[in-house]
Amino acid sequence: MSHAPGTARPHRGATPRTVLEPADIGRALTRIAHEVLERNKGADDLVLLGIPTRGVPLAARLGERIRAVEGSAVPVGALDVTMYRDDLRLHPARALEHTEIPPGGVDGKVVVLVDDVLFSGRTVRAALDALTEIGRPRLVQLAVLVDRGHRELPVRADYVGKNLPTSARERVSVHLDELDGVDGVFITEEGSA
């Protein structure tokens, strides 16, 4: 399984430091769900699109929490950004992920892009490019579980589970039960053994 820069698995032999436990992730997602509903005055015309890989289960969990508060389901889908990345020529062997746009589409909707870690901002830029190929949302917002800083592009999340200042030598690894069998966010120093 490949991981985007800033979200790689801890190196073999490295001792990861836990920064979010399962309950912390749950509370962060619940808070984000309430913030999304408050900012958008409810869930009308709302669409959640997870950015593979870990943004997809996070979007599903966010959708469940919004449904619990609002009493109605919010469309949830996935948006593959692989072909829109600006590092394709550097890493050409990247596997395509799944894109799934809810039946109502995105035209005129409020689209909330959901990802696990906001790092350089390049994945979000790719997601915006991919989204323009699908339709024309009325508004696009960004929700991330972790914002670790080190932006290379002028991108800012609208909703953040945890601001986590890191050094450039650290790696942030998000584990989700749906993919990894456990929930947690970990930091590992690069090159530690």
mmCIF file with all atom_site columns, N, CA and C in Angstrom, residues 58-93:
data_model
loop_
_atom_site.group_PDB
_atom_site.id
_atom_site.type_symbol
_atom_site.label_atom_id
_atom_site.label_alt_id
_atom_site.label_comp_id
_atom_site.label_asym_id
_atom_site.label_entity_id
_atom_site.label_seq_id
_atom_site.pdbx_PDB_ins_code
_atom_site.Cartn_x
_atom_site.Cartn_y
_atom_site.Cartn_z
_atom_site.occupancy
_atom_site.B_iso_or_equiv
_atom_site.pdbx_formal_charge
_atom_site.auth_seq_id
_atom_site.auth_comp_id
_atom_site.auth_asym_id
_atom_site.auth_atom_id
_atom_site.pdbx_PDB_model_num
ATOM 1   N N  . LEU A 1 58 ? -12.815 8.430  6.268   1.00 0.00 ? 58 LEU A N  1
ATOM 2   C CA . LEU A 1 58 ? -13.083 9.599  7.106   1.00 0.00 ? 58 LEU A CA 1
ATOM 3   C C  . LEU A 1 58 ? -14.340 10.328 6.641   1.00 0.00 ? 58 LEU A C  1
ATOM 4   N N  . ALA A 1 59 ? -14.528 10.448 5.314   1.00 0.00 ? 59 ALA A N  1
ATOM 5   C CA . ALA A 1 59 ? -15.743 11.085 4.779   1.00 0.00 ? 59 ALA A CA 1
ATOM 6   C C  . ALA A 1 59 ? -16.980 10.280 5.164   1.00 0.00 ? 59 ALA A C  1
ATOM 7   N N  . ALA A 1 60 ? -16.881 8.952  5.107   1.00 0.00 ? 60 ALA A N  1
ATOM 8   C CA . ALA A 1 60 ? -18.015 8.100  5.490   1.00 0.00 ? 60 ALA A CA 1
ATOM 9   C C  . ALA A 1 60 ? -18.365 8.300  6.964   1.00 0.00 ? 60 ALA A C  1
ATOM 10  N N  . ARG A 1 61 ? -17.356 8.356  7.809   1.00 0.00 ? 61 ARG A N  1
ATOM 11  C CA . ARG A 1 61 ? -17.597 8.572  9.244   1.00 0.00 ? 61 ARG A CA 1
ATOM 12  C C  . ARG A 1 61 ? -18.197 9.944  9.493   1.00 0.00 ? 61 ARG A C  1
ATOM 13  N N  . LEU A 1 62 ? -17.704 10.942 8.775   1.00 0.00 ? 62 LEU A N  1
ATOM 14  C CA . LEU A 1 62 ? -18.237 12.294 8.903   1.00 0.00 ? 62 LEU A CA 1
ATOM 15  C C  . LEU A 1 62 ? -19.703 12.322 8.468   1.00 0.00 ? 62 LEU A C  1
ATOM 16  N N  . GLY A 1 63 ? -20.003 11.623 7.376   1.00 0.00 ? 63 GLY A N  1
ATOM 17  C CA . GLY A 1 63 ? -21.387 11.533 6.909   1.00 0.00 ? 63 GLY A CA 1
ATOM 18  C C  . GLY A 1 63 ? -22.300 10.886 7.934   1.00 0.00 ? 63 GLY A C  1
ATOM 19  N N  . GLU A 1 64 ? -21.804 9.858  8.625   1.00 0.00 ? 64 GLU A N  1
ATOM 20  C CA . GLU A 1 64 ? -22.598 9.197  9.671   1.00 0.00 ? 64 GLU A CA 1
ATOM 21  C C  . GLU A 1 64 ? -22.897 10.162 10.812  1.00 0.00 ? 64 GLU A C  1
ATOM 22  N N  . ARG A 1 65 ? -21.908 10.944 11.192  1.00 0.00 ? 65 ARG A N  1
ATOM 23  C CA . ARG A 1 65 ? -22.108 11.892 12.298  1.00 0.00 ? 65 ARG A CA 1
ATOM 24  C C  . ARG A 1 65 ? -23.081 13.007 11.896  1.00 0.00 ? 65 ARG A C  1
ATOM 25  N N  . ILE A 1 66 ? -22.984 13.470 10.657  1.00 0.00 ? 66 ILE A N  1
ATOM 26  C CA . ILE A 1 66 ? -23.915 14.498 10.183  1.00 0.00 ? 66 ILE A CA 1
ATOM 27  C C  . ILE A 1 66 ? -25.333 13.932 10.139  1.00 0.00 ? 66 ILE A C  1
ATOM 28  N N  . ARG A 1 67 ? -25.474 12.691 9.677   1.00 0.00 ? 67 ARG A N  1
ATOM 29  C CA . ARG A 1 67 ? -26.799 12.054 9.654   1.00 0.00 ? 67 ARG A CA 1
ATOM 30  C C  . ARG A 1 67 ? -27.377 11.931 11.061  1.00 0.00 ? 67 ARG A C  1
ATOM 31  N N  . ALA A 1 68 ? -26.540 11.601 12.036  1.00 0.00 ? 68 ALA A N  1
ATOM 32  C CA . ALA A 1 68 ? -27.000 11.456 13.417  1.00 0.00 ? 68 ALA A CA 1
ATOM 33  C C  . ALA A 1 68 ? -27.540 12.780 13.962  1.00 0.00 ? 68 ALA A C  1
ATOM 34  N N  . VAL A 1 69 ? -26.937 13.894 13.556  1.00 0.00 ? 69 VAL A N  1
ATOM 35  C CA . VAL A 1 69 ? -27.373 15.204 14.040  1.00 0.00 ? 69 VAL A CA 1
ATOM 36  C C  . VAL A 1 69 ? -28.578 15.698 13.250  1.00 0.00 ? 69 VAL A C  1
ATOM 37  N N  . GLU A 1 70 ? -28.534 15.579 11.917  1.00 0.00 ? 70 GLU A N  1
ATOM 38  C CA . GLU A 1 70 ? -29.563 16.143 11.048  1.00 0.00 ? 70 GLU A CA 1
ATOM 39  C C  . GLU A 1 70 ? -30.758 15.222 10.831  1.00 0.00 ? 70 GLU A C  1
ATOM 40  N N  . GLY A 1 71 ? -30.546 13.915 11.011  1.00 0.00 ? 71 GLY A N  1
ATOM 41  C CA . GLY A 1 71 ? -31.629 12.968 10.797  1.00 0.00 ? 71 GLY A CA 1
ATOM 42  C C  . GLY A 1 71 ? -31.816 12.552 9.354   1.00 0.00 ? 71 GLY A C  1
ATOM 43  N N  . SER A 1 72 ? -30.948 13.024 8.466   1.00 0.00 ? 72 SER A N  1
ATOM 44  C CA . SER A 1 72 ? -31.024 12.617 7.066   1.00 0.00 ? 72 SER A CA 1
ATOM 45  C C  . SER A 1 72 ? -29.618 12.396 6.530   1.00 0.00 ? 72 SER A C  1
ATOM 46  N N  . ALA A 1 73 ? -29.519 11.497 5.549   1.00 0.00 ? 73 ALA A N  1
ATOM 47  C CA . ALA A 1 73 ? -28.213 11.134 4.995   1.00 0.00 ? 73 ALA A CA 1
ATOM 48  C C  . ALA A 1 73 ? -27.657 12.244 4.116   1.00 0.00 ? 73 ALA A C  1
ATOM 49  N N  . VAL A 1 74 ? -26.349 12.357 4.120   1.00 0.00 ? 74 VAL A N  1
ATOM 50  C CA . VAL A 1 74 ? -25.623 13.293 3.262   1.00 0.00 ? 74 VAL A CA 1
ATOM 51  C C  . VAL A 1 74 ? -24.901 12.453 2.213   1.00 0.00 ? 74 VAL A C  1
ATOM 52  N N  . PRO A 1 75 ? -24.948 12.830 0.941   1.00 0.00 ? 75 PRO A N  1
ATOM 53  C CA . PRO A 1 75 ? -24.224 12.066 -0.081  1.00 0.00 ? 75 PRO A CA 1
ATOM 54  C C  . PRO A 1 75 ? -22.719 12.051 0.200   1.00 0.00 ? 75 PRO A C  1
ATOM 55  N N  . VAL A 1 76 ? -22.142 10.852 0.124   1.00 0.00 ? 76 VAL A N  1
ATOM 56  C CA . VAL A 1 76 ? -20.711 10.668 0.366   1.00 0.00 ? 76 VAL A CA 1
ATOM 57  C C  . VAL A 1 76 ? -20.115 9.936  -0.822  1.00 0.00 ? 76 VAL A C  1
ATOM 58  N N  . GLY A 1 77 ? -18.960 10.387 -1.283  1.00 0.00 ? 77 GLY A N  1
ATOM 59  C CA . GLY A 1 77 ? -18.296 9.736  -2.402  1.00 0.00 ? 77 GLY A CA 1
ATOM 60  C C  . GLY A 1 77 ? -16.787 9.785  -2.248  1.00 0.00 ? 77 GLY A C  1
ATOM 61  N N  . ALA A 1 78 ? -16.091 9.455  -3.322  1.00 0.00 ? 78 ALA A N  1
ATOM 62  C CA . ALA A 1 78 ? -14.626 9.431  -3.337  1.00 0.00 ? 78 ALA A CA 1
ATOM 63  C C  . ALA A 1 78 ? -14.147 10.151 -4.588  1.00 0.00 ? 78 ALA A C  1
ATOM 64  N N  . LEU A 1 79 ? -13.029 10.845 -4.468  1.00 0.00 ? 79 LEU A N  1
ATOM 65  C CA . LEU A 1 79 ? -12.468 11.604 -5.581  1.00 0.00 ? 79 LEU A CA 1
ATOM 66  C C  . LEU A 1 79 ? -11.001 11.244 -5.757  1.00 0.00 ? 79 LEU A C  1
ATOM 67  N N  . ASP A 1 80 ? -10.700 10.459 -6.795  1.00 0.00 ? 80 ASP A N  1
ATOM 68  C CA . ASP A 1 80 ? -9.313  10.093 -7.086  1.00 0.00 ? 80 ASP A CA 1
ATOM 69  C C  . ASP A 1 80 ? -8.594  11.275 -7.703  1.00 0.00 ? 80 ASP A C  1
ATOM 70  N N  . VAL A 1 81 ? -7.414  11.588 -7.174  1.00 0.00 ? 81 VAL A N  1
ATOM 71  C CA . VAL A 1 81 ? -6.644  12.734 -7.659  1.00 0.00 ? 81 VAL A CA 1
ATOM 72  C C  . VAL A 1 81 ? -5.379  12.301 -8.387  1.00 0.00 ? 81 VAL A C  1
ATOM 73  N N  . THR A 1 82 ? -5.191  11.011 -8.575  1.00 0.00 ? 82 THR A N  1
ATOM 74  C CA . THR A 1 82 ? -3.934  10.468 -9.098  1.00 0.00 ? 82 THR A CA 1
ATOM 75  C C  . THR A 1 82 ? -3.481  11.159 -10.382 1.00 0.00 ? 82 THR A C  1
ATOM 76  N N  . MET A 1 83 ? -4.345  11.255 -11.369 1.00 0.00 ? 83 MET A N  1
ATOM 77  C CA . MET A 1 83 ? -3.946  11.795 -12.672 1.00 0.00 ? 83 MET A CA 1
ATOM 78  C C  . MET A 1 83 ? -3.788  13.321 -12.671 1.00 0.00 ? 83 MET A C  1
ATOM 79  N N  . TYR A 1 84 ? -4.122  13.954 -11.552 1.00 0.00 ? 84 TYR A N  1
ATOM 80  C CA . TYR A 1 84 ? -4.026  15.407 -11.455 1.00 0.00 ? 84 TYR A CA 1
ATOM 81  C C  . TYR A 1 84 ? -2.857  15.842 -10.582 1.00 0.00 ? 84 TYR A C  1
ATOM 82  N N  . ARG A 1 85 ? -2.087  14.870 -10.094 1.00 0.00 ? 85 ARG A N  1
ATOM 83  C CA . ARG A 1 85 ? -0.944  15.194 -9.232  1.00 0.00 ? 85 ARG A CA 1
ATOM 84  C C  . ARG A 1 85 ? 0.183   15.801 -10.060 1.00 0.00 ? 85 ARG A C  1
ATOM 85  N N  . ASP A 1 86 ? 0.916   16.733 -9.462  1.00 0.00 ? 86 ASP A N  1
ATOM 86  C CA . ASP A 1 86 ? 2.011   17.364 -10.196 1.00 0.00 ? 86 ASP A CA 1
ATOM 87  C C  . ASP A 1 86 ? 3.324   16.601 -10.042 1.00 0.00 ? 86 ASP A C  1
ATOM 88  N N  . ASP A 1 87 ? 3.290   15.432 -9.381  1.00 0.00 ? 87 ASP A N  1
ATOM 89  C CA . ASP A 1 87 ? 4.501   14.632 -9.225  1.00 0.00 ? 87 ASP A CA 1
ATOM 90  C C  . ASP A 1 87 ? 4.452   13.327 -10.027 1.00 0.00 ? 87 ASP A C  1
ATOM 91  N N  . LEU A 1 88 ? 3.541   13.240 -10.998 1.00 0.00 ? 88 LEU A N  1
ATOM 92  C CA . LEU A 1 88 ? 3.415   12.007 -11.790 1.00 0.00 ? 88 LEU A CA 1
ATOM 93  C C  . LEU A 1 88 ? 4.705   11.666 -12.526 1.00 0.00 ? 88 LEU A C  1
ATOM 94  N N  . ARG A 1 89 ? 5.371   12.664 -13.030 1.00 0.00 ? 89 ARG A N  1
ATOM 95  C CA . ARG A 1 89 ? 6.604   12.375 -13.763 1.00 0.00 ? 89 ARG A CA 1
ATOM 96  C C  . ARG A 1 89 ? 7.716   11.912 -12.829 1.00 0.00 ? 89 ARG A C  1
ATOM 97  N N  . LEU A 1 90 ? 7.604   12.241 -11.547 1.00 0.00 ? 90 LEU A N  1
ATOM 98  C CA . LEU A 1 90 ? 8.593   11.804 -10.566 1.00 0.00 ? 90 LEU A CA 1
ATOM 99  C C  . LEU A 1 90 ? 8.287   10.403 -10.037 1.00 0.00 ? 90 LEU A C  1
ATOM 100 N N  . HIS A 1 91 ? 7.004   10.056 -9.984  1.00 0.00 ? 91 HIS A N  1
ATOM 101 C CA . HIS A 1 91 ? 6.559   8.760  -9.464  1.00 0.00 ? 91 HIS A CA 1
ATOM 102 C C  . HIS A 1 91 ? 5.510   8.172  -10.417 1.00 0.00 ? 91 HIS A C  1
ATOM 103 N N  . PRO A 1 92 ? 5.903   7.737  -11.610 1.00 0.00 ? 92 PRO A N  1
ATOM 104 C CA . PRO A 1 92 ? 4.927   7.326  -12.625 1.00 0.00 ? 92 PRO A CA 1
ATOM 105 C C  . PRO A 1 92 ? 4.179   6.029  -12.313 1.00 0.00 ? 92 PRO A C  1
ATOM 106 N N  . ALA A 1 93 ? 4.616   5.244  -11.348 1.00 0.00 ? 93 ALA A N  1
ATOM 107 C CA . ALA A 1 93 ? 3.991   3.945  -11.087 1.00 0.00 ? 93 ALA A CA 1
ATOM 108 C C  . ALA A 1 93 ? 2.855   4.029  -10.075 1.00 0.00 ? 93 ALA A C  1
#
